[in-house]
Amino acid sequence: MRCLVFLLFVALANARVYTRCEWARVLKNYGMDGYHGISLAEWVCLSQWESSYNTAAINHNTDGSTDYGIFQINSRWWCNNGRGRTSNACHINCSELLTDNVGVAINCAKRVVRDPNGIGAWVAWRNHCKNRNLSSYVAGCGV
Ligand SMILES: *[C@@H]1O[C@H](CO)[C@@H](O)[C@H](O)[C@H]1NC(C)=O
Ligand SMILES: *[C@@H]1O[C@H](CO)[C@@H](O)[C@H](O)[C@H]1NC(C)=O
């Protein structure tokens, strides 16, 4: 029984909710500050509005696709969830976007912004981050 509880804990520990500054520091360590001209504050802002920094966030869209993880990456274009058509441009299983092994999601986000739409691919960025003063998103984080 104790073993079972332990295994359950390990499985659950896989997902993670970051604080704003924790996430800002992780992004910086992965070279996201200035990646493709996008500031750290923009990445933090979009993560806040897409997932509230929760790697386990999942949302279903009306077109039958699903958005996964801290960046809410879409299954129609970027990852494979085994349901419906996908371009799977990040060459990953969508479930890999849901763990605290966040390098997978960050690499996929880098792939997304290399497309012509750039960071405009994210509705939350267009609605909440674009052309705004974003200094509060990294304030006090030492980044
Ligand atoms: C993705 O990974 C999950 C969990 O490891 C697995 O159950 C699922 O079949 C995989 N899906 C695809 C499309 O490979
Ligand atoms: C952005 O907001 C911060 C504090 O909220 C302020 O100190 C700063 O001057 C503002 N920057 C611009 C360009 O307005």
Short mmCIF file of N, CA and C and ligand atoms in Angstrom, two decimals:
data_model
loop_
_atom_site.label_atom_id
_atom_site.label_comp_id
_atom_site.label_asym_id
_atom_site.label_seq_id
_atom_site.Cartn_x
_atom_site.Cartn_y
_atom_site.Cartn_z
N MET A 1 0.83 -1.21 0.00
CA MET A 1 0.00 0.00 0.00
C MET A 1 0.86 1.25 0.00
N ARG A 2 1.85 1.26 0.88
CA ARG A 2 2.73 2.41 0.91
C ARG A 2 3.41 2.61 -0.45
N CYS A 3 3.77 1.50 -1.06
CA CYS A 3 4.41 1.54 -2.37
C CYS A 3 3.46 2.16 -3.39
N LEU A 4 2.20 1.79 -3.32
CA LEU A 4 1.20 2.30 -4.26
C LEU A 4 1.04 3.81 -4.08
N VAL A 5 0.96 4.24 -2.82
CA VAL A 5 0.82 5.67 -2.53
C VAL A 5 2.03 6.43 -3.06
N PHE A 6 3.19 5.82 -2.89
CA PHE A 6 4.42 6.46 -3.36
C PHE A 6 4.39 6.62 -4.89
N LEU A 7 3.99 5.56 -5.57
CA LEU A 7 3.93 5.61 -7.03
C LEU A 7 2.95 6.68 -7.51
N LEU A 8 1.83 6.76 -6.82
CA LEU A 8 0.80 7.75 -7.15
C LEU A 8 1.39 9.15 -7.00
N PHE A 9 2.15 9.33 -5.93
CA PHE A 9 2.77 10.64 -5.68
C PHE A 9 3.73 11.00 -6.81
N VAL A 10 4.53 10.03 -7.22
CA VAL A 10 5.50 10.27 -8.28
C VAL A 10 4.77 10.68 -9.56
N ALA A 11 3.67 9.97 -9.86
CA ALA A 11 2.90 10.27 -11.07
C ALA A 11 2.34 11.69 -11.02
N LEU A 12 1.82 12.08 -9.87
CA LEU A 12 1.22 13.40 -9.74
C LEU A 12 2.28 14.50 -9.74
N ALA A 13 3.44 14.19 -9.18
CA ALA A 13 4.51 15.18 -9.07
C ALA A 13 5.02 15.59 -10.44
N ASN A 14 4.63 14.86 -11.45
CA ASN A 14 5.04 15.12 -12.81
C ASN A 14 4.56 16.47 -13.33
N ALA A 15 3.35 16.87 -12.93
CA ALA A 15 2.82 18.16 -13.35
C ALA A 15 3.25 19.21 -12.34
N ARG A 16 3.24 20.47 -12.76
CA ARG A 16 3.71 21.50 -11.83
C ARG A 16 3.09 22.85 -12.14
N VAL A 17 2.80 23.59 -11.09
CA VAL A 17 2.37 24.98 -11.24
C VAL A 17 3.50 25.87 -10.74
N TYR A 18 4.04 26.68 -11.61
CA TYR A 18 5.13 27.57 -11.26
C TYR A 18 4.60 28.88 -10.69
N THR A 19 5.45 29.56 -9.91
CA THR A 19 5.13 30.95 -9.59
C THR A 19 5.64 31.80 -10.76
N ARG A 20 5.16 33.02 -10.81
CA ARG A 20 5.56 33.92 -11.89
C ARG A 20 7.08 34.02 -12.02
N CYS A 21 7.76 34.28 -10.91
CA CYS A 21 9.21 34.46 -10.98
C CYS A 21 9.96 33.16 -11.23
N GLU A 22 9.48 32.06 -10.67
CA GLU A 22 10.11 30.76 -10.98
C GLU A 22 10.10 30.52 -12.49
N TRP A 23 8.94 30.79 -13.07
CA TRP A 23 8.79 30.54 -14.51
C TRP A 23 9.66 31.50 -15.33
N ALA A 24 9.74 32.76 -14.90
CA ALA A 24 10.59 33.73 -15.59
C ALA A 24 12.04 33.25 -15.58
N ARG A 25 12.49 32.70 -14.45
CA ARG A 25 13.89 32.23 -14.37
C ARG A 25 14.11 30.99 -15.24
N VAL A 26 13.14 30.09 -15.25
CA VAL A 26 13.26 28.90 -16.10
C VAL A 26 13.36 29.33 -17.57
N LEU A 27 12.48 30.22 -17.99
CA LEU A 27 12.50 30.69 -19.38
C LEU A 27 13.85 31.32 -19.72
N LYS A 28 14.36 32.11 -18.80
CA LYS A 28 15.65 32.76 -19.05
C LYS A 28 16.76 31.71 -19.21
N ASN A 29 16.74 30.68 -18.34
CA ASN A 29 17.76 29.63 -18.43
C ASN A 29 17.70 28.88 -19.76
N TYR A 30 16.51 28.81 -20.35
CA TYR A 30 16.35 28.13 -21.64
C TYR A 30 16.56 29.09 -22.83
N GLY A 31 17.08 30.27 -22.56
CA GLY A 31 17.40 31.18 -23.66
C GLY A 31 16.21 31.85 -24.31
N MET A 32 15.12 32.01 -23.57
CA MET A 32 13.91 32.61 -24.15
C MET A 32 13.92 34.13 -24.14
N ASP A 33 14.81 34.74 -23.35
CA ASP A 33 14.84 36.20 -23.28
C ASP A 33 15.42 36.75 -24.58
N GLY A 34 14.56 37.29 -25.43
CA GLY A 34 14.99 37.82 -26.71
C GLY A 34 14.92 36.81 -27.85
N TYR A 35 14.47 35.57 -27.54
CA TYR A 35 14.37 34.57 -28.60
C TYR A 35 13.41 35.06 -29.70
N HIS A 36 13.92 35.12 -30.94
CA HIS A 36 13.13 35.62 -32.07
C HIS A 36 12.57 37.01 -31.79
N GLY A 37 13.31 37.80 -31.00
CA GLY A 37 12.89 39.17 -30.69
C GLY A 37 11.80 39.29 -29.65
N ILE A 38 11.50 38.18 -28.96
CA ILE A 38 10.42 38.20 -27.97
C ILE A 38 11.01 38.32 -26.57
N SER A 39 10.51 39.29 -25.83
CA SER A 39 11.07 39.55 -24.50
C SER A 39 10.60 38.50 -23.49
N LEU A 40 11.37 38.38 -22.41
CA LEU A 40 10.99 37.47 -21.32
C LEU A 40 9.60 37.83 -20.78
N ALA A 41 9.34 39.14 -20.64
CA ALA A 41 8.04 39.58 -20.11
C ALA A 41 6.89 39.13 -21.01
N GLU A 42 7.12 39.10 -22.32
CA GLU A 42 6.05 38.64 -23.22
C GLU A 42 5.76 37.15 -23.02
N TRP A 43 6.83 36.37 -22.85
CA TRP A 43 6.65 34.93 -22.61
C TRP A 43 5.93 34.69 -21.28
N VAL A 44 6.31 35.45 -20.26
CA VAL A 44 5.68 35.27 -18.95
C VAL A 44 4.21 35.69 -19.04
N CYS A 45 3.95 36.81 -19.71
CA CYS A 45 2.58 37.30 -19.87
C CYS A 45 1.71 36.26 -20.57
N LEU A 46 2.22 35.72 -21.66
CA LEU A 46 1.38 34.76 -22.41
C LEU A 46 1.16 33.47 -21.61
N SER A 47 2.15 33.05 -20.84
CA SER A 47 1.97 31.85 -20.01
C SER A 47 0.95 32.09 -18.90
N GLN A 48 1.00 33.29 -18.33
CA GLN A 48 0.02 33.66 -17.29
C GLN A 48 -1.41 33.53 -17.82
N TRP A 49 -1.65 34.12 -19.01
CA TRP A 49 -3.01 34.16 -19.52
C TRP A 49 -3.43 32.86 -20.18
N GLU A 50 -2.47 32.07 -20.67
CA GLU A 50 -2.83 30.79 -21.30
C GLU A 50 -3.08 29.70 -20.27
N SER A 51 -2.24 29.63 -19.23
CA SER A 51 -2.31 28.46 -18.32
C SER A 51 -2.16 28.80 -16.85
N SER A 52 -1.95 30.05 -16.50
CA SER A 52 -1.61 30.42 -15.13
C SER A 52 -0.40 29.63 -14.63
N TYR A 53 0.55 29.40 -15.53
CA TYR A 53 1.82 28.72 -15.22
C TYR A 53 1.63 27.26 -14.82
N ASN A 54 0.56 26.63 -15.25
CA ASN A 54 0.26 25.24 -14.89
C ASN A 54 0.62 24.31 -16.06
N THR A 55 1.60 23.44 -15.85
CA THR A 55 2.01 22.54 -16.95
C THR A 55 0.92 21.53 -17.30
N ALA A 56 -0.04 21.29 -16.41
CA ALA A 56 -1.06 20.27 -16.66
C ALA A 56 -2.32 20.83 -17.33
N ALA A 57 -2.31 22.11 -17.69
CA ALA A 57 -3.51 22.73 -18.26
C ALA A 57 -3.89 22.08 -19.60
N ILE A 58 -5.16 21.72 -19.73
CA ILE A 58 -5.69 21.15 -20.97
C ILE A 58 -7.01 21.85 -21.29
N ASN A 59 -7.15 22.31 -22.53
CA ASN A 59 -8.42 22.92 -22.94
C ASN A 59 -8.82 22.43 -24.32
N HIS A 60 -10.11 22.10 -24.45
CA HIS A 60 -10.62 21.59 -25.72
C HIS A 60 -11.22 22.72 -26.54
N ASN A 61 -10.93 22.71 -27.83
CA ASN A 61 -11.43 23.75 -28.73
C ASN A 61 -12.64 23.26 -29.52
N THR A 62 -13.42 24.19 -30.05
CA THR A 62 -14.63 23.82 -30.78
C THR A 62 -14.32 23.06 -32.07
N ASP A 63 -13.12 23.23 -32.62
CA ASP A 63 -12.78 22.53 -33.86
C ASP A 63 -12.32 21.09 -33.62
N GLY A 64 -12.37 20.64 -32.37
CA GLY A 64 -11.99 19.26 -32.05
C GLY A 64 -10.53 19.11 -31.64
N SER A 65 -9.75 20.19 -31.79
CA SER A 65 -8.36 20.13 -31.35
C SER A 65 -8.29 20.45 -29.85
N THR A 66 -7.10 20.23 -29.28
CA THR A 66 -6.91 20.44 -27.84
C THR A 66 -5.63 21.23 -27.62
N ASP A 67 -5.64 22.10 -26.61
CA ASP A 67 -4.46 22.89 -26.24
C ASP A 67 -3.84 22.31 -24.98
N TYR A 68 -2.49 22.20 -25.00
CA TYR A 68 -1.78 21.49 -23.94
C TYR A 68 -0.72 22.31 -23.24
N GLY A 69 -0.75 22.26 -21.91
CA GLY A 69 0.38 22.69 -21.11
C GLY A 69 0.50 24.17 -20.84
N ILE A 70 1.66 24.55 -20.37
CA ILE A 70 1.90 25.90 -19.85
C ILE A 70 1.76 26.95 -20.96
N PHE A 71 2.04 26.56 -22.22
CA PHE A 71 1.86 27.48 -23.36
C PHE A 71 0.57 27.19 -24.13
N GLN A 72 -0.19 26.18 -23.71
CA GLN A 72 -1.43 25.81 -24.42
C GLN A 72 -1.19 25.60 -25.92
N ILE A 73 -0.30 24.67 -26.20
CA ILE A 73 0.09 24.36 -27.57
C ILE A 73 -0.94 23.44 -28.22
N ASN A 74 -1.29 23.75 -29.46
CA ASN A 74 -2.45 23.14 -30.13
C ASN A 74 -2.13 21.84 -30.88
N SER A 75 -3.02 20.87 -30.71
CA SER A 75 -2.81 19.53 -31.30
C SER A 75 -3.03 19.49 -32.81
N ARG A 76 -3.69 20.49 -33.37
CA ARG A 76 -3.92 20.47 -34.82
C ARG A 76 -2.62 20.72 -35.59
N TRP A 77 -1.76 21.53 -35.01
CA TRP A 77 -0.56 21.94 -35.73
C TRP A 77 0.75 21.42 -35.15
N TRP A 78 0.83 21.28 -33.82
CA TRP A 78 2.16 21.18 -33.21
C TRP A 78 2.49 19.85 -32.55
N CYS A 79 1.48 19.10 -32.11
CA CYS A 79 1.76 17.84 -31.41
C CYS A 79 0.69 16.81 -31.78
N ASN A 80 0.99 15.55 -31.49
CA ASN A 80 0.06 14.47 -31.84
C ASN A 80 -0.62 13.94 -30.58
N ASN A 81 -1.96 13.96 -30.57
CA ASN A 81 -2.68 13.36 -29.44
C ASN A 81 -3.47 12.13 -29.89
N GLY A 82 -3.23 11.71 -31.13
CA GLY A 82 -3.90 10.50 -31.62
C GLY A 82 -5.35 10.71 -31.99
N ARG A 83 -5.81 11.98 -31.96
CA ARG A 83 -7.21 12.26 -32.29
C ARG A 83 -7.27 13.32 -33.38
N GLY A 84 -7.61 12.90 -34.57
CA GLY A 84 -7.77 13.84 -35.67
C GLY A 84 -6.48 14.19 -36.36
N ARG A 85 -6.59 15.03 -37.39
CA ARG A 85 -5.42 15.40 -38.19
C ARG A 85 -4.48 16.29 -37.41
N THR A 86 -3.19 16.13 -37.66
CA THR A 86 -2.22 17.03 -37.05
C THR A 86 -1.01 17.18 -37.97
N SER A 87 -0.43 18.38 -37.99
CA SER A 87 0.82 18.57 -38.70
C SER A 87 1.99 18.13 -37.81
N ASN A 88 1.77 18.11 -36.50
CA ASN A 88 2.77 17.70 -35.52
C ASN A 88 4.15 18.29 -35.82
N ALA A 89 4.17 19.60 -36.01
CA ALA A 89 5.42 20.27 -36.40
C ALA A 89 6.49 20.20 -35.32
N CYS A 90 6.11 19.96 -34.07
CA CYS A 90 7.12 19.81 -33.00
C CYS A 90 7.58 18.35 -32.86
N HIS A 91 6.93 17.44 -33.61
CA HIS A 91 7.31 16.02 -33.58
C HIS A 91 7.27 15.44 -32.18
N ILE A 92 6.15 15.67 -31.49
CA ILE A 92 6.01 15.15 -30.13
C ILE A 92 4.60 14.64 -29.89
N ASN A 93 4.50 13.80 -28.87
CA ASN A 93 3.21 13.39 -28.33
C ASN A 93 2.73 14.56 -27.44
N CYS A 94 1.48 14.99 -27.60
CA CYS A 94 0.98 16.15 -26.84
C CYS A 94 1.15 15.96 -25.33
N SER A 95 1.10 14.70 -24.85
CA SER A 95 1.22 14.46 -23.41
C SER A 95 2.60 14.90 -22.88
N GLU A 96 3.58 14.97 -23.76
CA GLU A 96 4.91 15.44 -23.33
C GLU A 96 4.91 16.92 -22.96
N LEU A 97 3.85 17.64 -23.33
CA LEU A 97 3.76 19.06 -23.03
C LEU A 97 3.18 19.32 -21.64
N LEU A 98 2.85 18.25 -20.91
CA LEU A 98 2.12 18.41 -19.64
C LEU A 98 2.97 18.16 -18.40
N THR A 99 4.24 17.87 -18.56
CA THR A 99 5.06 17.50 -17.40
C THR A 99 5.98 18.63 -16.96
N ASP A 100 6.67 18.40 -15.85
CA ASP A 100 7.63 19.41 -15.38
C ASP A 100 8.96 19.29 -16.12
N ASN A 101 9.02 18.41 -17.10
CA ASN A 101 10.17 18.38 -18.02
C ASN A 101 9.90 19.44 -19.09
N VAL A 102 10.01 20.71 -18.69
CA VAL A 102 9.48 21.81 -19.50
C VAL A 102 10.31 22.13 -20.74
N GLY A 103 11.48 21.51 -20.86
CA GLY A 103 12.29 21.73 -22.06
C GLY A 103 11.53 21.36 -23.33
N VAL A 104 10.67 20.34 -23.24
CA VAL A 104 9.90 19.91 -24.41
C VAL A 104 8.94 21.02 -24.85
N ALA A 105 8.20 21.58 -23.89
CA ALA A 105 7.25 22.65 -24.22
C ALA A 105 7.98 23.90 -24.70
N ILE A 106 9.11 24.21 -24.09
CA ILE A 106 9.85 25.42 -24.47
C ILE A 106 10.42 25.26 -25.89
N ASN A 107 10.96 24.10 -26.20
CA ASN A 107 11.45 23.88 -27.56
C ASN A 107 10.33 23.97 -28.58
N CYS A 108 9.17 23.47 -28.22
CA CYS A 108 8.02 23.54 -29.14
C CYS A 108 7.56 24.99 -29.30
N ALA A 109 7.55 25.76 -28.22
CA ALA A 109 7.18 27.19 -28.32
C ALA A 109 8.16 27.93 -29.23
N LYS A 110 9.43 27.57 -29.16
CA LYS A 110 10.43 28.17 -30.06
C LYS A 110 10.09 27.83 -31.52
N ARG A 111 9.66 26.61 -31.75
CA ARG A 111 9.26 26.20 -33.10
C ARG A 111 8.05 27.02 -33.57
N VAL A 112 7.09 27.22 -32.67
CA VAL A 112 5.87 27.97 -33.01
C VAL A 112 6.23 29.39 -33.47
N VAL A 113 7.10 30.07 -32.75
CA VAL A 113 7.38 31.47 -33.11
C VAL A 113 8.30 31.61 -34.31
N ARG A 114 8.86 30.51 -34.77
CA ARG A 114 9.63 30.59 -36.02
C ARG A 114 8.72 30.58 -37.24
N ASP A 115 7.45 30.27 -37.04
CA ASP A 115 6.47 30.34 -38.13
C ASP A 115 6.11 31.81 -38.41
N PRO A 116 5.56 32.09 -39.61
CA PRO A 116 5.26 33.49 -39.96
C PRO A 116 4.39 34.24 -38.95
N ASN A 117 3.43 33.57 -38.31
CA ASN A 117 2.59 34.25 -37.33
C ASN A 117 3.37 34.68 -36.10
N GLY A 118 4.50 34.06 -35.86
CA GLY A 118 5.30 34.39 -34.69
C GLY A 118 4.49 34.21 -33.41
N ILE A 119 4.73 35.11 -32.48
CA ILE A 119 4.05 35.02 -31.18
C ILE A 119 2.56 35.35 -31.32
N GLY A 120 2.18 35.94 -32.47
CA GLY A 120 0.77 36.21 -32.74
C GLY A 120 -0.07 34.95 -32.83
N ALA A 121 0.57 33.78 -32.87
CA ALA A 121 -0.16 32.51 -32.85
C ALA A 121 -0.98 32.37 -31.57
N TRP A 122 -0.55 33.07 -30.51
CA TRP A 122 -1.25 32.94 -29.23
C TRP A 122 -2.29 34.05 -29.05
N VAL A 123 -3.56 33.66 -28.99
CA VAL A 123 -4.65 34.62 -28.80
C VAL A 123 -4.44 35.40 -27.50
N ALA A 124 -3.99 34.73 -26.46
CA ALA A 124 -3.79 35.40 -25.17
C ALA A 124 -2.74 36.50 -25.28
N TRP A 125 -1.74 36.26 -26.09
CA TRP A 125 -0.73 37.31 -26.29
C TRP A 125 -1.35 38.51 -26.99
N ARG A 126 -2.13 38.25 -28.05
CA ARG A 126 -2.76 39.35 -28.79
C ARG A 126 -3.72 40.14 -27.90
N ASN A 127 -4.45 39.43 -27.04
CA ASN A 127 -5.47 40.08 -26.22
C ASN A 127 -4.94 40.73 -24.94
N HIS A 128 -3.85 40.20 -24.41
CA HIS A 128 -3.43 40.66 -23.08
C HIS A 128 -2.01 41.20 -22.99
N CYS A 129 -1.18 40.94 -24.00
CA CYS A 129 0.24 41.28 -23.87
C CYS A 129 0.73 42.25 -24.94
N LYS A 130 0.19 42.13 -26.13
CA LYS A 130 0.65 42.94 -27.27
C LYS A 130 0.49 44.43 -26.98
N ASN A 131 1.57 45.20 -27.26
CA ASN A 131 1.55 46.66 -27.11
C ASN A 131 1.19 47.12 -25.70
N ARG A 132 1.55 46.32 -24.69
CA ARG A 132 1.29 46.74 -23.31
C ARG A 132 2.60 46.90 -22.56
N ASN A 133 2.51 47.61 -21.48
CA ASN A 133 3.64 47.72 -20.57
C ASN A 133 3.66 46.44 -19.72
N LEU A 134 4.64 45.58 -19.97
CA LEU A 134 4.67 44.26 -19.34
C LEU A 134 5.68 44.16 -18.21
N SER A 135 6.17 45.30 -17.76
CA SER A 135 7.26 45.24 -16.78
C SER A 135 6.84 44.52 -15.49
N SER A 136 5.56 44.56 -15.16
CA SER A 136 5.11 43.90 -13.92
C SER A 136 5.27 42.38 -13.98
N TYR A 137 5.33 41.80 -15.19
CA TYR A 137 5.41 40.34 -15.30
C TYR A 137 6.77 39.78 -14.88
N VAL A 138 7.80 40.62 -14.93
CA VAL A 138 9.12 40.15 -14.50
C VAL A 138 9.64 40.93 -13.30
N ALA A 139 8.82 41.83 -12.79
CA ALA A 139 9.26 42.67 -11.67
C ALA A 139 9.61 41.82 -10.45
N GLY A 140 10.74 42.13 -9.84
CA GLY A 140 11.14 41.43 -8.61
C GLY A 140 11.64 40.03 -8.81
N CYS A 141 11.87 39.62 -10.06
CA CYS A 141 12.29 38.24 -10.31
C CYS A 141 13.81 38.11 -10.44
N GLY A 142 14.50 39.22 -10.48
CA GLY A 142 15.96 39.17 -10.62
C GLY A 142 16.41 38.63 -11.97
N VAL A 143 15.61 38.87 -12.99
CA VAL A 143 15.98 38.39 -14.33
C VAL A 143 16.29 39.55 -15.28
C1 LIG B 1 1.13 9.56 -26.03
O1 LIG B 1 1.63 9.13 -24.80
C2 LIG B 1 0.61 8.60 -23.95
C3 LIG B 1 1.20 8.39 -22.56
O2 LIG B 1 2.51 7.89 -22.60
C4 LIG B 1 0.10 7.33 -24.60
O3 LIG B 1 -0.91 6.76 -23.79
C5 LIG B 1 -0.50 7.67 -25.95
O4 LIG B 1 -0.91 6.53 -26.61
C6 LIG B 1 0.51 8.42 -26.81
N1 LIG B 1 -0.19 8.95 -27.98
C7 LIG B 1 0.31 8.92 -29.20
C8 LIG B 1 -0.53 9.51 -30.26
O5 LIG B 1 1.42 8.44 -29.46
C1 LIG B 2 5.79 50.53 -17.23
O1 LIG B 2 5.25 50.41 -15.94
C2 LIG B 2 6.22 50.62 -14.91
C3 LIG B 2 5.57 50.34 -13.55
O2 LIG B 2 4.30 49.85 -13.64
C4 LIG B 2 6.75 52.03 -14.98
O3 LIG B 2 7.73 52.21 -13.96
C5 LIG B 2 7.39 52.26 -16.34
O4 LIG B 2 7.80 53.58 -16.45
C6 LIG B 2 6.40 51.91 -17.44
N1 LIG B 2 7.10 51.97 -18.73
C7 LIG B 2 6.60 52.64 -19.76
C8 LIG B 2 7.42 52.58 -21.02
O5 LIG B 2 5.55 53.23 -19.73
#
